[in-house]
Amino acid sequence: MPVTVADLAAWKQRRERFVMLTAYDALTARVLDEAGIPLLLVGDSVGNNVLGYDSTIPVSMRESRIFTAAVARGARNAMVVGDLPFGSYQASAAEALRNATRLVKVGANAVKLEGGRRSAKAVRRMVEAGIPVMGHLGFTPQSANAFGRKVVQGRGEQGDELLADALALQEAGSFSIVLEAIPAELGARITDALEIATIGIGAGPGTDGQVLVITDLLGLTPDPTPRFVKRYADLRATIAEAANRFAKDVAEGHYPAPEHQYH
Ligand code: KIV
């Protein structure tokens, strides 16, 4: 059965932990969907992980739509969350709605955007139009230029500001909030204060759900990775080994073998 916002509300109530993973293509989306991953985020991290940009900032609406559509074509039951890229929602609530609508039209079941109180008006507008909205607080990569080298957000009194942002997003109608790179105690504090689900990435074990970037989880991203990354596979080594075996087979005349040939 397709995952909906009602499922997240139920998991929150039952204190049932859940996961989200990023996905950028139809094949991976199908694998993750069939593995039972309930939420697939077509993150603007597609910029760093697929398109070769240095950050998420260059990602365009056109690119976001292409990758969201691909993931939506691969997913059956998972909720597909499309990411609103930098510059697509900040100017006005009307523009945010217009761009969110474009993601929904290509198959997103929900959209994500960064920022708390500053994004609340846009969130309300999209929610009123029937689009489920996921917030994103803490280290928000689209603001990397403003953060400088400081990754961990919300230490000290800044924690109260982040809590106020989270409450504003809830009040505006968000159904969930990603919390990125904040102290574990703050992750738990915000989670306990909210009725909607939180999804942590570097926010400690106290959030309702956890999200990882698929290329980090699979061990495709080169070192150094952030402290919160746990690798569950070593695909860099697996891919390199497979490619080298192919090259060796060809060099030694073992490939193509008779069973690979047409007659
Ligand atoms: O774009 C992305 O992958 C994200 C996750 C880090 C939550 O926003």
Tab-separated table of C-alpha atoms and ligand atoms in Angstrom:
chain	number	residue	atom	x	y	z
A	1	MET	CA	0.000	0.000	0.000
A	2	PRO	CA	1.342	3.449	-0.862
A	3	VAL	CA	2.834	5.324	2.088
A	4	THR	CA	1.003	8.553	2.947
A	5	VAL	CA	1.347	11.409	5.429
A	6	ALA	CA	-1.144	9.560	7.647
A	7	ASP	CA	1.398	6.748	8.052
A	8	LEU	CA	4.018	9.173	9.369
A	9	ALA	CA	1.499	10.568	11.853
A	10	ALA	CA	0.688	7.027	13.029
A	11	TRP	CA	4.376	6.086	13.344
A	12	LYS	CA	4.976	9.226	15.381
A	13	GLN	CA	2.103	8.367	17.711
A	14	ARG	CA	3.222	4.770	18.095
A	15	ARG	CA	6.868	5.866	18.482
A	16	GLU	CA	7.715	3.556	15.602
A	17	ARG	CA	11.090	4.440	14.068
A	18	PHE	CA	11.273	4.641	10.282
A	19	VAL	CA	13.762	5.458	7.547
A	20	MET	CA	14.080	7.583	4.442
A	21	LEU	CA	16.775	7.260	1.776
A	22	THR	CA	17.672	9.504	-1.090
A	23	ALA	CA	17.239	8.144	-4.612
A	24	TYR	CA	17.995	9.757	-7.948
A	25	ASP	CA	17.075	7.165	-10.581
A	26	ALA	CA	14.312	4.712	-11.416
A	27	LEU	CA	16.348	1.504	-10.983
A	28	THR	CA	17.558	2.376	-7.490
A	29	ALA	CA	14.096	3.610	-6.570
A	30	ARG	CA	12.645	0.251	-7.596
A	31	VAL	CA	15.197	-1.666	-5.513
A	32	LEU	CA	14.620	0.506	-2.439
A	33	ASP	CA	10.850	0.386	-2.880
A	34	GLU	CA	10.886	-3.394	-3.142
A	35	ALA	CA	13.127	-3.512	-0.053
A	36	GLY	CA	10.320	-1.741	1.809
A	37	ILE	CA	11.947	1.669	2.306
A	38	PRO	CA	8.889	3.866	2.958
A	39	LEU	CA	10.229	7.279	1.917
A	40	LEU	CA	12.405	8.182	-1.054
A	41	LEU	CA	13.820	11.695	-1.098
A	42	VAL	CA	14.949	12.987	-4.466
A	43	GLY	CA	17.306	15.313	-2.651
A	44	ASP	CA	19.058	18.235	-4.244
A	45	SER	CA	22.102	16.249	-3.102
A	46	VAL	CA	21.706	14.910	-6.654
A	47	GLY	CA	23.896	17.935	-7.403
A	48	ASN	CA	26.928	16.580	-5.502
A	49	ASN	CA	26.239	12.890	-5.966
A	50	VAL	CA	25.156	12.571	-9.583
A	51	LEU	CA	25.760	15.815	-11.428
A	52	GLY	CA	29.267	16.501	-10.115
A	53	TYR	CA	28.566	19.954	-8.650
A	54	ASP	CA	30.492	21.112	-5.565
A	55	SER	CA	27.276	21.751	-3.636
A	56	THR	CA	23.499	21.601	-3.953
A	57	ILE	CA	23.307	25.287	-4.868
A	58	PRO	CA	23.546	24.983	-8.693
A	59	VAL	CA	20.700	22.426	-8.930
A	60	SER	CA	17.899	23.789	-11.109
A	61	MET	CA	14.148	23.160	-11.170
A	62	ARG	CA	14.597	21.428	-14.526
A	63	GLU	CA	17.102	18.995	-12.994
A	64	SER	CA	14.964	18.479	-9.917
A	65	ARG	CA	11.976	17.624	-12.126
A	66	ILE	CA	13.940	15.161	-14.283
A	67	PHE	CA	15.272	13.190	-11.300
A	68	THR	CA	11.991	13.343	-9.378
A	69	ALA	CA	10.154	11.956	-12.410
A	70	ALA	CA	12.700	9.133	-12.748
A	71	VAL	CA	12.346	8.097	-9.100
A	72	ALA	CA	8.545	8.328	-9.281
A	73	ARG	CA	8.597	5.976	-12.282
A	74	GLY	CA	10.605	3.437	-10.251
A	75	ALA	CA	8.649	3.652	-6.990
A	76	ARG	CA	5.432	1.749	-6.314
A	77	ASN	CA	4.626	2.119	-2.626
A	78	ALA	CA	7.253	4.484	-1.255
A	79	MET	CA	6.338	8.127	-0.777
A	80	VAL	CA	8.403	10.159	-3.241
A	81	VAL	CA	9.553	13.497	-1.832
A	82	GLY	CA	10.790	16.010	-4.403
A	83	ASP	CA	13.283	18.660	-3.261
A	84	LEU	CA	12.731	22.321	-4.077
A	85	PRO	CA	16.161	23.566	-5.201
A	86	PHE	CA	17.835	26.800	-4.152
A	87	GLY	CA	16.081	29.797	-5.680
A	88	SER	CA	12.831	27.992	-6.459
A	89	TYR	CA	10.822	29.018	-3.367
A	90	GLN	CA	12.512	31.955	-1.599
A	91	ALA	CA	11.163	34.841	-3.712
A	92	SER	CA	7.477	34.384	-2.895
A	93	ALA	CA	4.902	31.900	-1.684
A	94	ALA	CA	3.317	32.015	-5.141
A	95	GLU	CA	6.565	30.969	-6.799
A	96	ALA	CA	7.060	28.227	-4.216
A	97	LEU	CA	3.602	26.873	-5.005
A	98	ARG	CA	4.229	27.080	-8.754
A	99	ASN	CA	7.462	25.080	-8.468
A	100	ALA	CA	6.076	22.588	-5.946
A	101	THR	CA	3.207	21.970	-8.360
A	102	ARG	CA	5.723	21.185	-11.110
A	103	LEU	CA	7.308	18.498	-8.924
A	104	VAL	CA	3.930	17.014	-8.018
A	105	LYS	CA	2.952	16.937	-11.707
A	106	VAL	CA	5.940	14.674	-12.470
A	107	GLY	CA	5.141	12.279	-9.630
A	108	ALA	CA	6.246	13.713	-6.273
A	109	ASN	CA	3.858	12.851	-3.428
A	110	ALA	CA	5.347	15.596	-1.264
A	111	VAL	CA	7.973	18.326	-1.500
A	112	LYS	CA	10.793	19.419	0.797
A	113	LEU	CA	12.199	22.882	1.325
A	114	GLU	CA	14.765	24.413	3.673
A	115	GLY	CA	14.265	27.032	6.367
A	116	GLY	CA	11.937	27.583	9.304
A	117	ARG	CA	10.090	30.819	10.035
A	118	ARG	CA	11.400	32.352	6.815
A	119	SER	CA	9.757	29.551	4.793
A	120	ALA	CA	6.526	29.280	6.787
A	121	LYS	CA	4.450	31.426	4.421
A	122	ALA	CA	5.464	29.311	1.433
A	123	VAL	CA	4.737	26.120	3.376
A	124	ARG	CA	1.236	27.338	4.278
A	125	ARG	CA	0.495	28.237	0.667
A	126	MET	CA	1.548	24.805	-0.619
A	127	VAL	CA	-0.307	22.945	2.129
A	128	GLU	CA	-3.477	24.938	1.367
A	129	ALA	CA	-3.122	23.800	-2.243
A	130	GLY	CA	-3.024	20.161	-1.121
A	131	ILE	CA	0.717	19.539	-1.325
A	132	PRO	CA	2.312	17.785	1.672
A	133	VAL	CA	5.448	19.662	2.748
A	134	MET	CA	8.529	18.381	4.563
A	135	GLY	CA	10.688	21.009	6.259
A	136	HIS	CA	14.471	20.955	6.690
A	137	LEU	CA	16.316	22.638	9.575
A	138	GLY	CA	19.769	22.670	11.145
A	139	PHE	CA	22.553	22.479	8.574
A	140	THR	CA	20.645	23.366	5.430
A	141	PRO	CA	23.085	22.866	2.521
A	142	GLN	CA	21.504	25.557	0.328
A	143	SER	CA	22.733	28.110	2.921
A	144	ALA	CA	26.305	26.740	2.919
A	145	ASN	CA	27.692	30.121	1.802
A	146	ALA	CA	26.111	31.789	4.835
A	147	PHE	CA	27.208	29.087	7.300
A	148	GLY	CA	30.880	29.270	6.316
A	149	ARG	CA	32.831	26.358	7.772
A	150	LYS	CA	30.395	25.791	10.619
A	151	VAL	CA	28.555	22.522	10.044
A	152	VAL	CA	26.902	21.690	13.368
A	153	GLN	CA	23.990	24.061	13.997
A	154	GLY	CA	21.844	24.728	17.053
A	155	ARG	CA	24.483	24.713	19.789
A	156	GLY	CA	23.751	26.835	22.869
A	157	GLU	CA	21.049	29.490	22.522
A	158	GLN	CA	20.737	28.749	18.817
A	159	GLY	CA	18.854	25.644	19.907
A	160	ASP	CA	15.874	27.757	21.010
A	161	GLU	CA	15.835	29.416	17.570
A	162	LEU	CA	15.741	26.053	15.852
A	163	LEU	CA	12.915	24.894	18.101
A	164	ALA	CA	10.973	28.065	17.222
A	165	ASP	CA	11.591	27.329	13.520
A	166	ALA	CA	10.345	23.767	13.938
A	167	LEU	CA	7.187	24.931	15.702
A	168	ALA	CA	6.592	27.491	12.929
A	169	LEU	CA	6.834	24.778	10.275
A	170	GLN	CA	4.414	22.586	12.210
A	171	GLU	CA	2.032	25.519	12.625
A	172	ALA	CA	2.239	26.221	8.872
A	173	GLY	CA	1.143	22.644	8.149
A	174	SER	CA	4.356	20.681	7.449
A	175	PHE	CA	3.884	16.947	7.938
A	176	SER	CA	7.499	16.267	8.911
A	177	ILE	CA	10.879	17.965	9.344
A	178	VAL	CA	14.399	16.838	8.465
A	179	LEU	CA	16.894	17.818	11.191
A	180	GLU	CA	20.472	17.890	9.916
A	181	ALA	CA	23.741	18.142	11.870
A	182	ILE	CA	22.510	19.331	15.240
A	183	PRO	CA	23.419	18.142	18.760
A	184	ALA	CA	21.717	14.861	19.669
A	185	GLU	CA	20.041	16.445	22.732
A	186	LEU	CA	18.468	19.117	20.539
A	187	GLY	CA	17.238	16.490	18.063
A	188	ALA	CA	15.423	14.739	20.925
A	189	ARG	CA	14.136	18.031	22.382
A	190	ILE	CA	12.621	19.192	19.078
A	191	THR	CA	11.158	15.724	18.427
A	192	ASP	CA	9.478	15.654	21.851
A	193	ALA	CA	8.074	19.150	21.369
A	194	LEU	CA	6.441	18.374	18.008
A	195	GLU	CA	3.318	16.489	16.996
A	196	ILE	CA	4.737	15.904	13.518
A	197	ALA	CA	7.540	13.453	12.735
A	198	THR	CA	11.196	14.447	12.674
A	199	ILE	CA	13.722	12.713	10.434
A	200	GLY	CA	17.317	13.047	11.542
A	201	ILE	CA	20.614	13.064	9.680
A	202	GLY	CA	23.339	13.766	12.199
A	203	ALA	CA	20.702	14.671	14.793
A	204	GLY	CA	21.180	11.736	17.174
A	205	PRO	CA	18.970	8.748	18.004
A	206	GLY	CA	16.074	10.749	19.468
A	207	THR	CA	14.358	11.678	16.185
A	208	ASP	CA	11.355	9.742	14.866
A	209	GLY	CA	13.078	8.660	11.660
A	210	GLN	CA	16.561	8.610	10.168
A	211	VAL	CA	17.646	9.540	6.656
A	212	LEU	CA	20.883	8.833	4.823
A	213	VAL	CA	22.105	9.762	1.380
A	214	ILE	CA	22.092	6.568	-0.695
A	215	THR	CA	25.622	7.055	-2.087
A	216	ASP	CA	26.946	7.415	1.492
A	217	LEU	CA	25.087	4.302	2.678
A	218	LEU	CA	26.408	2.280	-0.255
A	219	GLY	CA	29.997	3.472	0.142
A	220	LEU	CA	30.125	5.246	-3.216
A	221	THR	CA	31.067	8.678	-1.891
A	222	PRO	CA	34.805	9.207	-1.428
A	223	ASP	CA	36.311	10.132	1.949
A	224	PRO	CA	35.962	12.254	3.958
A	225	THR	CA	32.286	11.783	4.738
A	226	PRO	CA	30.458	13.564	7.575
A	227	ARG	CA	30.618	12.042	11.067
A	228	PHE	CA	27.002	10.848	10.887
A	229	VAL	CA	27.560	8.627	7.840
A	230	LYS	CA	27.528	4.876	8.348
A	231	ARG	CA	28.508	2.807	5.324
A	232	TYR	CA	26.524	-0.376	4.841
A	233	ALA	CA	28.367	-1.463	1.673
A	234	ASP	CA	31.595	-0.699	-0.182
A	235	LEU	CA	30.371	-0.137	-3.728
A	236	ARG	CA	33.439	1.891	-4.723
A	237	ALA	CA	35.549	-1.237	-4.286
A	238	THR	CA	32.887	-3.523	-5.795
A	239	ILE	CA	32.532	-1.375	-8.920
A	240	ALA	CA	36.282	-0.974	-9.388
A	241	GLU	CA	36.787	-4.713	-9.004
A	242	ALA	CA	34.027	-5.577	-11.508
A	243	ALA	CA	35.389	-3.061	-14.035
A	244	ASN	CA	38.916	-4.464	-13.664
A	245	ARG	CA	37.697	-8.062	-14.066
A	246	PHE	CA	35.904	-7.026	-17.274
A	247	ALA	CA	39.044	-5.335	-18.631
A	248	LYS	CA	41.159	-8.394	-17.721
A	249	ASP	CA	38.678	-10.800	-19.363
A	250	VAL	CA	38.781	-8.762	-22.577
A	251	ALA	CA	42.578	-8.483	-22.532
A	252	GLU	CA	42.923	-12.261	-22.027
A	253	GLY	CA	40.289	-13.164	-24.619
A	254	HIS	CA	37.831	-14.674	-22.086
A	255	TYR	CA	35.063	-12.233	-22.972
A	256	PRO	CA	32.937	-12.456	-25.019
A	257	ALA	CA	32.693	-16.256	-24.589
A	258	PRO	CA	30.592	-18.437	-26.945
A	259	GLU	CA	27.456	-17.938	-24.774
A	260	HIS	CA	27.686	-14.166	-25.284
A	261	GLN	CA	27.786	-14.405	-29.081
A	262	TYR	CA	25.016	-14.275	-31.736
A	263	HIS	CA	24.993	-16.830	-34.567
B	1	KIV	O1	19.244	16.639	-0.455
B	1	KIV	C1	19.362	15.762	0.424
B	1	KIV	O2	19.871	14.664	0.196
B	1	KIV	C2	18.885	16.075	1.762
B	1	KIV	C3	19.154	15.077	2.836
B	1	KIV	C4	20.512	15.275	3.376
B	1	KIV	C5	18.131	15.130	3.893
B	1	KIV	O3	18.351	17.107	1.970
